[in-house]
Short mmCIF file of N, CA, C and O in Angstrom, two decimals:
data_model
loop_
_atom_site.label_atom_id
_atom_site.label_comp_id
_atom_site.label_asym_id
_atom_site.label_seq_id
_atom_site.Cartn_x
_atom_site.Cartn_y
_atom_site.Cartn_z
N UNK A 1 0.86 -1.00 0.38
CA UNK A 1 -0.53 0.38 0.04
C UNK A 1 1.14 1.16 0.36
O UNK A 1 0.68 2.37 -0.68
N UNK A 2 1.81 1.12 0.73
CA UNK A 2 2.93 2.58 0.42
C UNK A 2 3.43 2.20 -0.27
O UNK A 2 3.55 3.55 -0.90
N UNK A 3 3.86 1.04 -1.20
CA UNK A 3 4.46 1.37 -2.73
C UNK A 3 3.31 2.04 -3.46
O UNK A 3 3.82 3.87 -4.12
N UNK A 4 2.92 1.75 -3.54
CA UNK A 4 1.56 2.76 -4.64
C UNK A 4 0.82 4.16 -4.12
O UNK A 4 1.87 5.49 -4.75
N UNK A 5 1.41 4.33 -3.09
CA UNK A 5 0.75 6.07 -2.29
C UNK A 5 1.98 6.57 -2.30
O UNK A 5 1.69 7.63 -2.81
N UNK A 6 3.72 6.27 -2.46
CA UNK A 6 4.69 6.86 -2.81
C UNK A 6 4.55 7.34 -4.25
O UNK A 6 5.05 8.37 -5.81
N UNK A 7 4.52 6.37 -5.20
CA UNK A 7 4.37 5.86 -6.24
C UNK A 7 2.66 7.03 -7.21
O UNK A 7 3.10 7.76 -8.00
N UNK A 8 2.18 7.67 -6.63
CA UNK A 8 1.51 8.17 -6.81
C UNK A 8 1.39 10.15 -7.14
O UNK A 8 1.33 10.94 -7.90
N UNK A 9 2.05 10.08 -6.25
CA UNK A 9 2.95 11.82 -5.76
C UNK A 9 3.26 12.06 -7.40
O UNK A 9 3.49 12.56 -8.47
N UNK A 10 4.12 11.56 -8.13
CA UNK A 10 4.55 11.60 -8.68
C UNK A 10 4.81 12.46 -9.86
O UNK A 10 4.67 12.45 -10.58
N UNK A 11 3.92 10.61 -9.85
CA UNK A 11 3.22 10.62 -11.42
C UNK A 11 1.97 11.43 -11.50
O UNK A 11 1.67 12.49 -12.32
N UNK A 12 2.26 11.70 -10.80
CA UNK A 12 1.06 13.10 -10.10
C UNK A 12 1.14 14.43 -10.86
O UNK A 12 0.51 15.89 -11.25
N UNK A 13 2.39 14.44 -10.38
CA UNK A 13 3.08 15.96 -10.49
C UNK A 13 4.08 15.74 -12.11
O UNK A 13 3.53 17.08 -13.06
N UNK A 14 4.05 15.00 -12.86
CA UNK A 14 4.50 14.76 -14.35
C UNK A 14 3.18 15.09 -14.61
O UNK A 14 3.42 15.62 -15.02
N UNK A 15 2.00 14.46 -14.67
CA UNK A 15 1.22 14.84 -14.99
C UNK A 15 0.74 15.94 -14.95
O UNK A 15 0.81 17.09 -16.07
N UNK A 16 0.85 17.62 -14.40
CA UNK A 16 0.71 18.81 -13.84
C UNK A 16 1.71 19.60 -14.54
O UNK A 16 1.31 20.26 -15.16
N UNK A 17 2.72 18.81 -14.81
CA UNK A 17 3.55 19.63 -15.55
C UNK A 17 3.38 18.97 -17.14
O UNK A 17 4.32 20.06 -17.58
N UNK A 18 3.18 17.73 -18.03
CA UNK A 18 2.75 17.23 -19.08
C UNK A 18 1.44 18.85 -19.21
O UNK A 18 1.50 19.63 -20.07
N UNK A 19 0.95 18.64 -18.29
CA UNK A 19 -0.08 19.70 -18.83
C UNK A 19 -0.08 21.32 -18.54
O UNK A 19 -0.98 22.28 -18.84
N UNK A 20 1.00 21.45 -17.96
CA UNK A 20 1.30 23.13 -17.62
C UNK A 20 1.19 23.59 -18.58
O UNK A 20 2.32 23.60 -19.72
N UNK A 21 1.13 25.12 -19.37
CA UNK A 21 1.07 25.89 -20.36
C UNK A 21 2.90 25.97 -20.34
O UNK A 21 3.04 26.24 -19.48
N UNK A 22 3.77 26.53 -21.85
CA UNK A 22 4.45 26.34 -21.77
C UNK A 22 5.38 27.76 -22.03
O UNK A 22 4.48 29.00 -21.83
N UNK A 23 6.01 28.48 -21.61
CA UNK A 23 6.14 30.47 -20.90
C UNK A 23 6.60 30.72 -21.36
O UNK A 23 7.93 30.02 -22.41
N UNK A 24 6.29 31.36 -22.25
CA UNK A 24 7.12 31.56 -22.96
C UNK A 24 8.74 33.60 -22.78
O UNK A 24 8.92 33.42 -21.27
N UNK A 25 9.49 33.02 -23.56
CA UNK A 25 10.36 34.03 -24.00
C UNK A 25 10.61 35.59 -23.72
O UNK A 25 11.20 35.66 -22.91
N UNK A 26 10.04 36.28 -24.37
CA UNK A 26 9.03 37.35 -24.65
C UNK A 26 8.37 38.70 -22.67
O UNK A 26 7.61 37.33 -22.25
N UNK A 27 8.86 39.17 -23.06
CA UNK A 27 8.94 39.33 -21.13
C UNK A 27 7.36 40.48 -22.09
O UNK A 27 7.45 40.59 -23.14
N UNK A 28 6.31 40.49 -20.45
CA UNK A 28 5.73 41.07 -20.80
C UNK A 28 5.49 42.95 -22.21
O UNK A 28 4.18 42.73 -22.26
N UNK A 29 6.30 43.51 -21.65
CA UNK A 29 5.93 44.62 -22.00
C UNK A 29 6.93 44.59 -23.81
O UNK A 29 6.62 45.62 -23.97
N UNK A 30 6.86 43.68 -23.91
CA UNK A 30 7.39 43.12 -25.78
C UNK A 30 6.15 43.63 -26.28
O UNK A 30 5.06 42.86 -26.49
N UNK A 31 6.65 43.83 -27.13
CA UNK A 31 5.12 44.93 -28.32
C UNK A 31 5.12 43.88 -29.57
O UNK A 31 5.85 42.96 -30.03
N UNK A 32 4.16 43.46 -29.78
CA UNK A 32 3.26 42.34 -31.07
C UNK A 32 2.86 43.01 -31.77
O UNK A 32 2.28 43.24 -31.85
N UNK A 33 3.73 41.74 -32.77
CA UNK A 33 2.60 43.23 -33.80
C UNK A 33 1.89 41.39 -34.90
O UNK A 33 2.38 40.97 -34.85
N UNK A 34 1.10 41.32 -35.88
CA UNK A 34 0.07 41.07 -36.50
C UNK A 34 0.60 41.31 -37.83
O UNK A 34 0.28 42.21 -38.11
N UNK A 35 0.69 40.39 -38.37
CA UNK A 35 1.64 40.42 -40.25
C UNK A 35 0.35 40.11 -40.94
O UNK A 35 0.17 39.14 -40.72
N UNK A 36 0.53 41.04 -41.91
CA UNK A 36 -0.22 40.25 -43.45
C UNK A 36 0.81 38.94 -43.60
O UNK A 36 0.39 37.62 -44.50
N UNK A 37 1.42 39.84 -43.45
CA UNK A 37 2.59 37.55 -44.14
C UNK A 37 4.06 38.28 -42.99
O UNK A 37 4.26 39.18 -42.63
N UNK A 38 4.06 36.84 -42.28
CA UNK A 38 4.91 36.95 -40.97
C UNK A 38 6.20 35.31 -41.29
O UNK A 38 5.41 34.93 -42.39
N UNK A 39 7.57 35.57 -42.13
CA UNK A 39 8.15 34.35 -42.31
C UNK A 39 9.53 34.41 -41.71
O UNK A 39 9.98 34.64 -41.40
N UNK A 40 8.90 32.75 -41.24
CA UNK A 40 10.39 31.97 -40.31
C UNK A 40 12.18 32.20 -42.22
O UNK A 40 11.17 31.30 -42.01
N UNK A 41 12.40 32.64 -41.57
CA UNK A 41 13.71 32.63 -42.61
C UNK A 41 14.63 31.47 -42.23
O UNK A 41 14.88 31.69 -43.18
N UNK A 42 13.91 30.56 -41.74
CA UNK A 42 14.39 29.10 -41.84
C UNK A 42 14.10 28.76 -42.02
O UNK A 42 14.69 27.72 -42.53
N UNK A 43 13.37 28.39 -43.03
CA UNK A 43 11.96 27.35 -43.47
C UNK A 43 11.30 28.46 -44.44
O UNK A 43 10.83 28.71 -44.83
N UNK A 44 11.80 29.49 -45.89
CA UNK A 44 11.92 29.88 -46.51
C UNK A 44 11.67 28.97 -47.62
O UNK A 44 12.54 27.27 -48.01
N UNK A 45 10.51 28.37 -48.64
CA UNK A 45 10.58 27.91 -48.93
C UNK A 45 11.66 27.60 -50.69
O UNK A 45 11.75 28.22 -50.82
N UNK A 46 11.87 26.01 -50.60
CA UNK A 46 12.97 26.26 -51.68
C UNK A 46 11.03 27.55 -53.42
O UNK A 46 10.61 27.23 -53.69
N UNK A 47 12.88 27.66 -53.74
CA UNK A 47 12.69 28.84 -55.60
C UNK A 47 12.14 30.48 -54.77
O UNK A 47 12.10 31.23 -55.39
N UNK A 48 13.21 30.19 -53.63
CA UNK A 48 13.03 31.93 -53.37
C UNK A 48 13.19 32.72 -52.27
O UNK A 48 13.75 33.41 -51.63
N UNK A 49 15.27 32.04 -52.82
CA UNK A 49 15.71 32.38 -52.60
C UNK A 49 16.78 34.13 -52.50
O UNK A 49 17.11 34.55 -52.11
N UNK A 50 16.11 34.91 -53.72
CA UNK A 50 15.57 35.91 -54.34
C UNK A 50 14.89 36.93 -52.85
O UNK A 50 15.91 37.83 -52.75
N UNK A 51 13.69 36.26 -52.29
CA UNK A 51 13.24 37.21 -51.36
C UNK A 51 14.27 36.67 -50.16
O UNK A 51 14.30 38.36 -49.80
N UNK A 52 14.42 36.37 -50.07
CA UNK A 52 15.41 35.70 -49.03
C UNK A 52 16.58 36.48 -49.40
O UNK A 52 17.55 37.26 -48.16
N UNK A 53 17.86 36.72 -49.99
CA UNK A 53 18.75 38.11 -50.05
C UNK A 53 18.33 38.84 -49.91
O UNK A 53 19.33 39.19 -49.00
N UNK A 54 17.36 39.36 -50.45
CA UNK A 54 16.65 41.04 -50.43
C UNK A 54 16.61 41.17 -49.12
O UNK A 54 17.04 42.19 -48.88
N UNK A 55 15.89 39.92 -48.08
CA UNK A 55 16.07 40.24 -47.33
C UNK A 55 17.33 40.76 -46.52
O UNK A 55 17.20 41.97 -45.40
N UNK A 56 18.39 39.86 -46.62
CA UNK A 56 19.57 39.88 -46.31
C UNK A 56 20.30 41.28 -45.70
O UNK A 56 20.63 41.63 -45.24
N UNK A 57 20.47 41.99 -46.90
CA UNK A 57 20.81 42.89 -47.98
C UNK A 57 20.15 43.91 -47.11
O UNK A 57 20.40 44.72 -46.75
N UNK A 58 17.78 44.13 -47.21
CA UNK A 58 17.93 44.56 -45.82
C UNK A 58 18.32 45.35 -44.47
O UNK A 58 18.45 45.78 -44.01
N UNK A 59 18.28 44.09 -44.42
CA UNK A 59 18.66 43.75 -42.93
C UNK A 59 20.15 44.83 -42.50
O UNK A 59 20.45 45.50 -41.41
N UNK A 60 21.08 44.32 -43.56
CA UNK A 60 22.06 44.90 -43.67
C UNK A 60 21.79 46.06 -43.78
O UNK A 60 23.12 46.96 -42.96
N UNK A 61 21.88 47.08 -44.12
CA UNK A 61 22.12 47.83 -45.10
C UNK A 61 20.94 48.73 -43.46
O UNK A 61 21.31 50.35 -43.38
N UNK A 62 20.19 48.23 -43.39
CA UNK A 62 19.06 49.38 -41.86
C UNK A 62 20.49 49.17 -40.46
O UNK A 62 19.51 49.37 -40.01
N UNK A 63 21.32 47.74 -40.53
CA UNK A 63 21.78 48.20 -39.26
C UNK A 63 21.66 47.12 -38.34
O UNK A 63 21.88 46.93 -36.69
N UNK A 64 20.83 45.81 -38.64
CA UNK A 64 20.21 44.48 -38.64
C UNK A 64 21.46 44.20 -37.15
O UNK A 64 22.42 43.85 -38.07
N UNK A 65 21.61 44.40 -35.72
CA UNK A 65 22.81 42.92 -35.84
C UNK A 65 22.06 41.37 -35.56
O UNK A 65 21.27 40.73 -35.82
N UNK A 66 23.00 40.18 -35.97
CA UNK A 66 22.91 39.25 -36.24
C UNK A 66 22.53 39.22 -37.12
O UNK A 66 22.17 40.31 -38.25
N UNK A 67 22.12 38.01 -37.37
CA UNK A 67 21.79 37.23 -38.36
C UNK A 67 20.57 37.09 -38.82
O UNK A 67 19.43 36.68 -38.10
N UNK A 68 19.14 37.93 -40.14
CA UNK A 68 18.34 37.80 -39.37
C UNK A 68 17.78 36.10 -40.03
O UNK A 68 17.27 35.69 -40.64
N UNK A 69 16.46 36.45 -38.92
CA UNK A 69 15.51 35.12 -38.91
C UNK A 69 13.98 35.12 -38.93
O UNK A 69 13.89 34.15 -39.72
N UNK A 70 13.36 35.97 -38.82
CA UNK A 70 12.16 36.28 -39.87
C UNK A 70 11.57 37.66 -39.72
O UNK A 70 12.78 38.52 -39.55
N UNK A 71 11.19 37.70 -40.36
CA UNK A 71 10.40 39.67 -40.71
C UNK A 71 8.81 39.00 -41.54
O UNK A 71 8.24 37.99 -42.02
N UNK A 72 8.78 40.25 -41.14
CA UNK A 72 7.48 40.66 -40.90
C UNK A 72 6.65 41.72 -42.11
O UNK A 72 7.64 42.69 -41.70
N UNK A 73 5.25 42.06 -42.75
CA UNK A 73 5.13 42.13 -43.59
C UNK A 73 4.34 43.18 -43.24
O UNK A 73 3.16 42.38 -43.01
N UNK A 74 3.29 44.30 -43.25
CA UNK A 74 2.70 44.39 -43.44
C UNK A 74 1.65 44.78 -42.09
O UNK A 74 0.80 43.73 -42.33
N UNK A 75 2.26 44.90 -40.73
CA UNK A 75 1.64 44.18 -39.07
C UNK A 75 1.44 45.81 -38.52
O UNK A 75 0.80 46.80 -38.97
N UNK A 76 0.38 44.93 -37.49
CA UNK A 76 -0.10 45.88 -36.91
C UNK A 76 0.20 45.69 -35.84
O UNK A 76 0.24 44.95 -35.26
N UNK A 77 -0.61 46.93 -34.36
CA UNK A 77 -0.05 46.39 -33.14
C UNK A 77 -1.19 45.01 -32.62
O UNK A 77 -2.27 45.27 -33.34
N UNK A 78 -0.63 44.23 -31.29
CA UNK A 78 -1.78 43.22 -30.99
C UNK A 78 -1.41 43.45 -29.28
O UNK A 78 -0.18 43.70 -29.49
N UNK A 79 -1.80 42.67 -28.51
CA UNK A 79 -2.35 42.42 -27.21
C UNK A 79 -0.71 41.37 -26.71
O UNK A 79 -0.84 40.77 -27.64
N UNK A 80 0.45 41.39 -26.27
CA UNK A 80 1.50 40.89 -26.34
C UNK A 80 0.89 39.51 -25.19
O UNK A 80 1.54 38.19 -25.78
N UNK A 81 -0.27 39.66 -23.76
CA UNK A 81 -0.23 38.10 -23.38
C UNK A 81 -2.69 38.69 -24.00
O UNK A 81 -2.68 39.39 -24.29
N UNK A 82 -2.81 37.68 -23.02
CA UNK A 82 -4.57 37.68 -24.11
C UNK A 82 -4.92 38.99 -22.63
O UNK A 82 -6.38 39.59 -23.21
N UNK A 83 -4.97 38.81 -21.89
CA UNK A 83 -5.13 39.54 -20.81
C UNK A 83 -4.34 41.06 -20.88
O UNK A 83 -4.71 42.06 -19.71
N UNK A 84 -3.26 41.25 -21.23
CA UNK A 84 -2.95 42.75 -21.75
C UNK A 84 -2.85 43.36 -21.75
O UNK A 84 -3.54 43.23 -23.09
N UNK A 85 -2.48 44.64 -22.21
CA UNK A 85 -2.14 46.00 -23.47
C UNK A 85 -1.47 45.58 -24.73
O UNK A 85 0.00 44.91 -24.49
N UNK A 86 -2.38 46.65 -25.53
CA UNK A 86 -0.57 47.03 -26.56
C UNK A 86 0.07 47.50 -26.11
O UNK A 86 0.12 48.12 -25.47
N UNK A 87 1.99 47.02 -26.81
CA UNK A 87 2.72 47.64 -26.02
C UNK A 87 2.81 48.63 -27.79
O UNK A 87 2.75 47.35 -28.55
N UNK A 88 3.41 49.75 -27.68
CA UNK A 88 3.75 50.14 -28.90
C UNK A 88 4.93 49.45 -29.43
O UNK A 88 6.41 49.74 -28.33
N UNK A 89 5.29 49.38 -30.92
CA UNK A 89 6.37 49.95 -31.57
C UNK A 89 6.97 50.11 -31.87
O UNK A 89 5.90 51.12 -32.70
N UNK A 90 8.72 50.70 -31.73
CA UNK A 90 9.66 51.96 -31.59
C UNK A 90 9.73 51.61 -33.37
O UNK A 90 10.81 52.69 -33.10
N UNK A 91 9.44 51.33 -34.03
CA UNK A 91 10.54 51.24 -34.99
C UNK A 91 12.32 50.37 -34.53
O UNK A 91 13.02 49.97 -35.59
N UNK A 92 12.80 49.37 -34.43
CA UNK A 92 14.01 49.22 -33.63
C UNK A 92 13.62 47.91 -32.42
O UNK A 92 12.74 48.46 -31.34
N UNK A 93 14.40 47.32 -31.12
CA UNK A 93 14.42 46.12 -30.67
C UNK A 93 14.17 45.20 -30.07
O UNK A 93 13.14 44.70 -31.21
N UNK A 94 13.40 44.21 -29.51
CA UNK A 94 11.86 43.37 -28.38
C UNK A 94 10.65 43.64 -29.07
O UNK A 94 10.60 44.37 -29.19
N UNK A 95 11.00 42.36 -30.27
CA UNK A 95 9.89 42.04 -31.01
C UNK A 95 8.83 40.77 -31.08
O UNK A 95 9.62 39.82 -30.98
N UNK A 96 7.48 40.92 -31.04
CA UNK A 96 7.03 39.59 -31.30
C UNK A 96 6.47 39.68 -33.23
O UNK A 96 5.98 40.37 -33.06
N UNK A 97 6.17 38.58 -33.20
CA UNK A 97 5.93 38.95 -34.88
C UNK A 97 5.36 37.11 -34.83
O UNK A 97 5.69 36.36 -33.70
N UNK A 98 3.19 37.43 -35.24
CA UNK A 98 2.51 36.63 -35.76
C UNK A 98 2.18 36.89 -37.16
O UNK A 98 2.10 37.48 -37.71
N UNK A 99 1.83 35.67 -38.03
CA UNK A 99 1.42 35.86 -38.95
C UNK A 99 -0.07 36.02 -39.05
O UNK A 99 -1.03 36.64 -37.26
N UNK A 100 -0.86 36.33 -40.41
CA UNK A 100 -2.02 36.62 -40.43
C UNK A 100 -3.30 35.72 -39.34
O UNK A 100 -2.57 34.02 -39.79
N UNK A 101 -3.76 35.65 -39.31
CA UNK A 101 -4.50 35.45 -38.79
C UNK A 101 -4.55 34.01 -37.01
O UNK A 101 -3.61 34.63 -36.33
N UNK A 102 -5.28 32.35 -36.67
CA UNK A 102 -4.72 32.33 -35.74
C UNK A 102 -3.82 31.14 -36.15
O UNK A 102 -4.13 30.61 -36.56
N UNK A 103 -2.48 31.53 -35.38
CA UNK A 103 -1.68 30.51 -35.78
C UNK A 103 -0.87 30.05 -33.63
O UNK A 103 -1.31 30.91 -32.74
N UNK A 104 -0.50 28.94 -34.13
CA UNK A 104 -0.44 28.41 -32.33
C UNK A 104 1.45 28.09 -32.10
O UNK A 104 1.41 29.23 -30.82
N UNK A 105 2.74 29.37 -32.78
CA UNK A 105 3.72 29.86 -32.78
C UNK A 105 3.65 31.34 -32.95
O UNK A 105 2.82 31.34 -34.03
N UNK A 106 4.00 31.93 -31.81
CA UNK A 106 4.94 33.78 -32.53
C UNK A 106 6.10 33.51 -32.99
O UNK A 106 7.16 32.58 -31.96
N UNK A 107 7.14 34.69 -33.32
CA UNK A 107 8.54 33.83 -33.35
C UNK A 107 9.01 35.55 -32.37
O UNK A 107 9.21 36.99 -32.81
N UNK A 108 9.63 35.40 -31.33
CA UNK A 108 10.46 36.49 -30.43
C UNK A 108 11.43 36.42 -31.18
O UNK A 108 12.26 35.88 -30.64
N UNK A 109 12.03 37.81 -30.77
CA UNK A 109 13.71 38.45 -31.48
C UNK A 109 13.85 39.35 -30.26
O UNK A 109 12.90 40.61 -30.00
N UNK A 110 14.63 39.11 -30.02
CA UNK A 110 15.31 40.59 -29.61
C UNK A 110 15.64 41.85 -30.01
O UNK A 110 16.42 42.89 -29.56
N UNK A 111 15.87 41.47 -31.10
CA UNK A 111 16.55 42.75 -31.74
C UNK A 111 15.21 42.25 -33.37
O UNK A 111 14.99 41.60 -34.26
N UNK A 112 15.90 43.93 -33.70
CA UNK A 112 14.70 43.78 -35.27
C UNK A 112 14.33 45.84 -35.73
O UNK A 112 15.64 45.66 -34.51
N UNK A 113 14.24 45.93 -37.03
CA UNK A 113 14.67 46.63 -37.35
C UNK A 113 13.31 47.50 -38.51
O UNK A 113 12.64 45.84 -38.59
N UNK A 114 12.32 48.27 -38.52
CA UNK A 114 11.87 48.58 -39.69
C UNK A 114 11.86 49.31 -40.63
O UNK A 114 13.06 50.20 -40.81
N UNK A 115 12.04 49.04 -41.73
CA UNK A 115 12.73 49.07 -43.06
C UNK A 115 11.20 49.33 -44.04
O UNK A 115 10.04 48.13 -44.07
N UNK A 116 11.18 50.43 -44.90
CA UNK A 116 9.69 51.30 -45.48
C UNK A 116 9.82 50.21 -47.05
O UNK A 116 11.53 50.20 -47.30
N UNK A 117 9.03 49.13 -47.63
CA UNK A 117 9.83 48.26 -49.00
C UNK A 117 8.62 49.10 -49.53
O UNK A 117 7.18 49.45 -49.28
N UNK A 118 8.26 48.23 -50.97
CA UNK A 118 6.75 48.45 -51.86
C UNK A 118 6.55 46.91 -51.95
O UNK A 118 7.17 46.25 -51.62
N UNK A 119 5.50 46.21 -51.43
CA UNK A 119 4.63 45.67 -51.31
C UNK A 119 4.14 45.23 -53.00
O UNK A 119 2.91 46.25 -52.66
N UNK A 120 3.02 43.73 -53.45
CA UNK A 120 2.91 43.30 -54.20
C UNK A 120 3.29 43.90 -55.58
O UNK A 120 2.18 44.78 -55.70
N UNK A 121 3.93 43.69 -56.10
CA UNK A 121 4.76 43.66 -57.12
C UNK A 121 5.79 45.47 -57.37
O UNK A 121 4.92 46.13 -58.05
N UNK A 122 5.78 45.50 -55.79
CA UNK A 122 6.31 47.68 -55.51
C UNK A 122 5.34 48.78 -55.89
O UNK A 122 5.41 49.91 -56.17
N UNK A 123 3.97 48.22 -56.06
CA UNK A 123 2.50 48.48 -56.18
C UNK A 123 1.60 49.32 -54.14
O UNK A 123 1.22 50.76 -54.95
N UNK A 124 2.43 48.93 -52.87
CA UNK A 124 1.79 49.42 -52.32
C UNK A 124 3.31 49.79 -51.10
O UNK A 124 4.07 48.71 -51.01
N UNK A 125 3.65 51.23 -50.67
CA UNK A 125 4.98 50.89 -50.22
C UNK A 125 3.94 50.63 -49.01
O UNK A 125 2.41 51.32 -48.29
N UNK A 126 4.75 49.89 -48.22
CA UNK A 126 4.08 49.83 -46.24
C UNK A 126 5.86 49.35 -45.48
O UNK A 126 6.53 50.08 -46.10
N UNK A 127 6.15 48.97 -44.48
CA UNK A 127 7.00 48.59 -43.40
C UNK A 127 7.12 47.63 -43.25
O UNK A 127 5.99 46.25 -43.21
N UNK A 128 8.73 47.00 -43.27
CA UNK A 128 8.52 45.08 -42.78
C UNK A 128 9.48 45.51 -41.61
O UNK A 128 10.57 46.82 -41.13
N UNK A 129 9.14 44.42 -40.64
CA UNK A 129 9.52 44.25 -39.47
C UNK A 129 10.83 43.14 -40.12
O UNK A 129 10.47 42.30 -39.60
N UNK A 130 12.36 43.89 -39.32
CA UNK A 130 12.91 42.09 -39.48
C UNK A 130 14.20 42.04 -37.89
O UNK A 130 14.42 43.15 -37.97
N UNK A 131 13.51 41.00 -37.72
CA UNK A 131 14.14 40.63 -36.51
C UNK A 131 14.97 39.04 -36.90
O UNK A 131 15.77 38.20 -37.82
N UNK A 132 16.32 38.89 -35.42
CA UNK A 132 17.06 37.97 -35.57
C UNK A 132 17.57 37.44 -34.06
O UNK A 132 16.67 38.70 -33.20
N UNK A 133 18.23 37.08 -33.69
CA UNK A 133 18.08 35.89 -32.47
C UNK A 133 16.88 36.11 -32.04
O UNK A 133 16.06 36.66 -30.84
N UNK A 134 16.03 34.93 -32.70
CA UNK A 134 14.63 34.60 -32.96
C UNK A 134 14.11 33.29 -32.26
O UNK A 134 14.98 32.91 -33.06
N UNK A 135 13.18 33.48 -31.03
CA UNK A 135 13.02 31.86 -31.52
C UNK A 135 11.08 31.67 -31.65
O UNK A 135 10.67 32.77 -30.87
N UNK A 136 10.71 30.65 -31.49
CA UNK A 136 8.92 30.38 -31.90
C UNK A 136 9.47 29.95 -30.71
O UNK A 136 9.83 29.04 -30.00
N UNK A 137 8.33 30.48 -30.40
CA UNK A 137 7.54 29.67 -29.18
C UNK A 137 5.42 30.28 -29.04
O UNK A 137 5.10 30.52 -30.42
N UNK A 138 5.23 29.21 -27.71
CA UNK A 138 3.08 29.23 -28.61
C UNK A 138 3.23 30.43 -27.66
O UNK A 138 3.31 31.27 -27.56
N UNK A 139 2.04 30.72 -28.76
CA UNK A 139 0.49 32.34 -29.33
C UNK A 139 0.13 31.99 -28.20
O UNK A 139 -0.68 31.39 -28.21
N UNK A 140 -0.05 32.60 -27.35
CA UNK A 140 -0.47 32.48 -25.84
C UNK A 140 -1.68 33.39 -26.24
O UNK A 140 -2.95 32.58 -26.14
N UNK A 141 -2.08 34.32 -27.53
CA UNK A 141 -2.85 35.12 -27.80
C UNK A 141 -4.22 33.41 -28.92
O UNK A 141 -5.26 33.97 -28.80
N UNK A 142 -3.51 32.97 -29.08
CA UNK A 142 -4.86 31.67 -29.97
C UNK A 142 -4.56 30.31 -29.50
O UNK A 142 -5.46 29.86 -29.73
N UNK A 143 -4.23 30.50 -28.10
CA UNK A 143 -4.29 28.98 -27.14
C UNK A 143 -5.50 29.60 -26.85
O UNK A 143 -5.75 31.11 -26.24
#
């Protein structure tokens, strides 16, 4: 009987840890942006090397520290956490990039820059947010 009781406690703790939500690396004060296009540059589809090269050049010209890991185009501010407020993105610094719609993942980048670009075959001026030192993590808004 004692063996059963001793096993029950560790099993209950393990089950509780498995069901606990993943901790976010992004601080609560990090600006979050929902973008019409958000791309994890580690997973650029084949045939889009020109896009990847253009992002690399923009990042270098704008002074982004580190290697670009994510880019967001046509972004608007959004709450960082489901029960928090919106934090203004000032054009550089830490940022959370989210894709259009509901996605289970977001990119938290500790470095970023905003760069003016022409979108949609060069017809629409907008801003691209390029991030480096990025981590994919669970999107608390989508959960």
